[in-house]
PDB file of C-alpha atoms in Angstrom:
ATOM      1  CA  MET A   1       0.000   0.000   0.000  1.00 84.00           C
ATOM      2  CA  LYS A   2       1.459   3.271  -1.134  1.00 86.00           C
ATOM      3  CA  LYS A   3       1.412   6.129   1.380  1.00 89.00           C
ATOM      4  CA  LEU A   4       0.418   9.452  -0.164  1.00 90.00           C
ATOM      5  CA  ASP A   5       3.077  12.160  -0.233  1.00 90.00           C
ATOM      6  CA  SER A   6       1.324  14.911  -2.244  1.00 93.00           C
ATOM      7  CA  VAL A   7      -2.029  15.898  -3.722  1.00 94.00           C
ATOM      8  CA  ALA A   8      -0.423  15.772  -7.184  1.00 95.00           C
ATOM      9  CA  ALA A   9       0.598  12.142  -6.572  1.00 94.00           C
ATOM     10  CA  PHE A  10      -2.965  11.394  -5.486  1.00 95.00           C
ATOM     11  CA  ASP A  11      -4.425  12.891  -8.664  1.00 95.00           C
ATOM     12  CA  GLU A  12      -1.880  11.045 -10.806  1.00 94.00           C
ATOM     13  CA  THR A  13      -2.505   7.692  -9.109  1.00 95.00           C
ATOM     14  CA  ILE A  14      -6.304   7.825  -9.341  1.00 95.00           C
ATOM     15  CA  ALA A  15      -6.086   8.707 -13.063  1.00 95.00           C
ATOM     16  CA  SER A  16      -4.806   5.203 -13.825  1.00 90.00           C
ATOM     17  CA  SER A  17      -6.901   2.728 -15.786  1.00 88.00           C
ATOM     18  CA  LYS A  18      -6.283   0.229 -12.962  1.00 93.00           C
ATOM     19  CA  PRO A  19      -8.812   0.835 -10.191  1.00 95.00           C
ATOM     20  CA  THR A  20      -7.447   2.762  -7.229  1.00 96.00           C
ATOM     21  CA  VAL A  21      -8.759   2.627  -3.675  1.00 97.00           C
ATOM     22  CA  ALA A  22      -7.820   5.470  -1.358  1.00 97.00           C
ATOM     23  CA  LEU A  23      -7.858   4.550   2.324  1.00 97.00           C
ATOM     24  CA  PHE A  24      -8.369   7.683   4.418  1.00 95.00           C
ATOM     25  CA  LYS A  25      -7.088   7.229   7.965  1.00 94.00           C
ATOM     26  CA  ALA A  26      -5.138   8.830  10.820  1.00 94.00           C
ATOM     27  CA  ASP A  27      -2.623   7.544  13.366  1.00 92.00           C
ATOM     28  CA  TRP A  28      -4.799   8.521  16.330  1.00 95.00           C
ATOM     29  CA  CYS A  29      -7.894   6.712  15.015  1.00 93.00           C
ATOM     30  CA  LYS A  30      -8.637   3.523  17.024  1.00 93.00           C
ATOM     31  CA  ASP A  31     -10.685   1.994  14.207  1.00 93.00           C
ATOM     32  CA  CYS A  32      -7.843   2.700  11.754  1.00 93.00           C
ATOM     33  CA  VAL A  33      -5.407   0.953  14.081  1.00 93.00           C
ATOM     34  CA  TYR A  34      -7.861  -1.960  14.266  1.00 94.00           C
ATOM     35  CA  ILE A  35      -7.577  -2.625  10.492  1.00 95.00           C
ATOM     36  CA  ASP A  36      -3.788  -2.097  10.355  1.00 94.00           C
ATOM     37  CA  PRO A  37      -2.848  -5.736  11.126  1.00 95.00           C
ATOM     38  CA  PHE A  38      -4.869  -7.250   8.273  1.00 96.00           C
ATOM     39  CA  MET A  39      -4.813  -4.518   5.608  1.00 95.00           C
ATOM     40  CA  PRO A  40      -1.396  -5.551   4.161  1.00 96.00           C
ATOM     41  CA  ASP A  41      -2.784  -9.071   3.553  1.00 97.00           C
ATOM     42  CA  VAL A  42      -5.959  -7.652   2.022  1.00 97.00           C
ATOM     43  CA  ALA A  43      -3.935  -5.335  -0.228  1.00 96.00           C
ATOM     44  CA  GLU A  44      -1.762  -8.265  -1.317  1.00 96.00           C
ATOM     45  CA  LYS A  45      -4.845 -10.351  -2.119  1.00 97.00           C
ATOM     46  CA  TYR A  46      -6.139  -7.624  -4.468  1.00 96.00           C
ATOM     47  CA  ALA A  47      -2.760  -6.307  -5.694  1.00 95.00           C
ATOM     48  CA  ASP A  48      -3.224  -7.512  -9.267  1.00 95.00           C
ATOM     49  CA  LYS A  49      -6.639  -5.815  -9.507  1.00 95.00           C
ATOM     50  CA  ILE A  50      -6.442  -2.659  -7.363  1.00 96.00           C
ATOM     51  CA  THR A  51      -3.859   0.008  -6.534  1.00 96.00           C
ATOM     52  CA  PHE A  52      -4.058   1.018  -2.867  1.00 96.00           C
ATOM     53  CA  LEU A  53      -3.261   4.513  -1.651  1.00 96.00           C
ATOM     54  CA  VAL A  54      -3.125   5.446   2.045  1.00 96.00           C
ATOM     55  CA  VAL A  55      -4.158   9.030   2.754  1.00 96.00           C
ATOM     56  CA  ASP A  56      -3.463  10.585   6.146  1.00 95.00           C
ATOM     57  CA  ARG A  57      -6.599  12.662   6.568  1.00 93.00           C
ATOM     58  CA  ASP A  58      -4.827  15.118   8.871  1.00 94.00           C
ATOM     59  CA  ALA A  59      -1.907  15.651   6.463  1.00 95.00           C
ATOM     60  CA  PHE A  60      -4.225  16.163   3.459  1.00 95.00           C
ATOM     61  CA  PRO A  61      -7.400  17.810   4.798  1.00 94.00           C
ATOM     62  CA  GLU A  62      -8.215  19.196   1.341  1.00 96.00           C
ATOM     63  CA  LEU A  63      -8.669  15.645   0.037  1.00 95.00           C
ATOM     64  CA  GLY A  64     -10.902  14.798   2.967  1.00 92.00           C
ATOM     65  CA  GLU A  65     -13.021  17.815   2.109  1.00 94.00           C
ATOM     66  CA  ARG A  66     -12.993  17.045  -1.633  1.00 94.00           C
ATOM     67  CA  TYR A  67     -14.434  13.560  -1.018  1.00 93.00           C
ATOM     68  CA  ASN A  68     -16.592  14.433   2.010  1.00 91.00           C
ATOM     69  CA  ILE A  69     -14.721  12.132   4.393  1.00 90.00           C
ATOM     70  CA  LEU A  70     -16.578  12.577   7.675  1.00 84.00           C
ATOM     71  CA  GLY A  71     -15.446   9.391   9.404  1.00 88.00           C
ATOM     72  CA  ILE A  72     -12.348   7.255   9.238  1.00 92.00           C
ATOM     73  CA  PRO A  73     -11.218   4.784   8.186  1.00 94.00           C
ATOM     74  CA  SER A  74     -12.989   5.359   4.887  1.00 94.00           C
ATOM     75  CA  PHE A  75     -12.417   3.964   1.419  1.00 96.00           C
ATOM     76  CA  VAL A  76     -12.986   5.754  -1.904  1.00 97.00           C
ATOM     77  CA  ALA A  77     -12.616   3.912  -5.214  1.00 97.00           C
ATOM     78  CA  PHE A  78     -11.619   5.498  -8.511  1.00 96.00           C
ATOM     79  CA  HIS A  79     -11.578   4.393 -12.137  1.00 94.00           C
ATOM     80  CA  GLU A  80      -9.638   6.584 -14.578  1.00 93.00           C
ATOM     81  CA  GLY A  81      -9.833   9.550 -12.228  1.00 93.00           C
ATOM     82  CA  ARG A  82     -13.538   9.291 -11.514  1.00 93.00           C
ATOM     83  CA  GLU A  83     -14.936   8.366  -8.124  1.00 95.00           C
ATOM     84  CA  THR A  84     -16.931   5.170  -8.493  1.00 95.00           C
ATOM     85  CA  ILE A  85     -18.025   3.800  -5.113  1.00 95.00           C
ATOM     86  CA  THR A  86     -17.287   4.536  -1.478  1.00 94.00           C
ATOM     87  CA  PHE A  87     -17.215   2.879   1.911  1.00 94.00           C
ATOM     88  CA  ILE A  88     -17.425   5.935   4.153  1.00 86.00           C
ATOM     89  CA  SER A  89     -18.625   5.824   7.714  1.00 75.00           C
ATOM     90  CA  LYS A  90     -17.449   6.411  11.234  1.00 73.00           C
ATOM     91  CA  LEU A  91     -18.078   2.775  12.130  1.00 77.00           C
ATOM     92  CA  ARG A  92     -15.408   0.114  12.647  1.00 85.00           C
ATOM     93  CA  LYS A  93     -14.945  -1.986   9.521  1.00 93.00           C
ATOM     94  CA  THR A  94     -14.282  -5.707   9.512  1.00 93.00           C
ATOM     95  CA  ARG A  95     -11.998  -7.531   7.109  1.00 95.00           C
ATOM     96  CA  GLU A  96     -15.049  -9.183   5.543  1.00 95.00           C
ATOM     97  CA  GLU A  97     -16.783  -5.837   4.970  1.00 95.00           C
ATOM     98  CA  ILE A  98     -13.641  -4.359   3.419  1.00 96.00           C
ATOM     99  CA  GLU A  99     -13.144  -7.356   1.129  1.00 97.00           C
ATOM    100  CA  GLY A 100     -16.819  -7.176   0.117  1.00 96.00           C
ATOM    101  CA  PHE A 101     -16.306  -3.530  -0.790  1.00 96.00           C
ATOM    102  CA  LEU A 102     -13.160  -4.371  -2.767  1.00 97.00           C
ATOM    103  CA  ASP A 103     -15.017  -7.098  -4.670  1.00 97.00           C
ATOM    104  CA  ARG A 104     -17.585  -4.443  -5.646  1.00 96.00           C
ATOM    105  CA  VAL A 105     -14.763  -2.092  -6.716  1.00 96.00           C
ATOM    106  CA  VAL A 106     -13.421  -4.747  -9.089  1.00 95.00           C
ATOM    107  CA  GLN A 107     -16.900  -5.478 -10.440  1.00 93.00           C
ATOM    108  CA  VAL A 108     -17.764  -1.800 -11.039  1.00 92.00           C
ATOM    109  CA  SER A 109     -14.380  -1.104 -12.665  1.00 90.00           C
ATOM    110  CA  ASP A 110     -14.749  -4.121 -14.943  1.00 88.00           C
ATOM    111  CA  GLU A 111     -18.226  -2.955 -15.964  1.00 88.00           C
ATOM    112  CA  LEU A 112     -16.941   0.558 -16.681  1.00 87.00           C
ATOM    113  CA  ALA A 113     -14.001  -0.764 -18.693  1.00 84.00           C
ATOM    114  CA  ASN A 114     -16.272  -3.045 -20.733  1.00 85.00           C
ATOM    115  CA  SER A 115     -18.759  -0.268 -21.403  1.00 81.00           C
ATOM    116  CA  GLY A 116     -16.024   2.025 -22.721  1.00 63.00           C
ATOM    117  CA  ARG A 117     -16.672   4.725 -20.122  1.00 55.00           C
TER     118      ARG A 117
END
């Protein structure tokens, strides 16, 4: 999982034809810390289908505002620079819920790619 270092890098990464999922989080967030142990395995499982980008919400508040991130951890998926689906809430997320979301990301991106959009 690539940690974001600039807004320009964010914009460049999400413009890719490979789906990108931005994980908005913060070091102080207990629910973010909860997913930390299993997220590397989840990212590895989907590595051939999804690019993962970790966004520190406190370091990049403008991105949090741009995508209306009100709770963390939150996930925003992109296909060729366009936001496709989100998993945004203040609630703790389980591995199963995150993987279900990622399965939907792959499905939506495949549908968009096949429709020529």
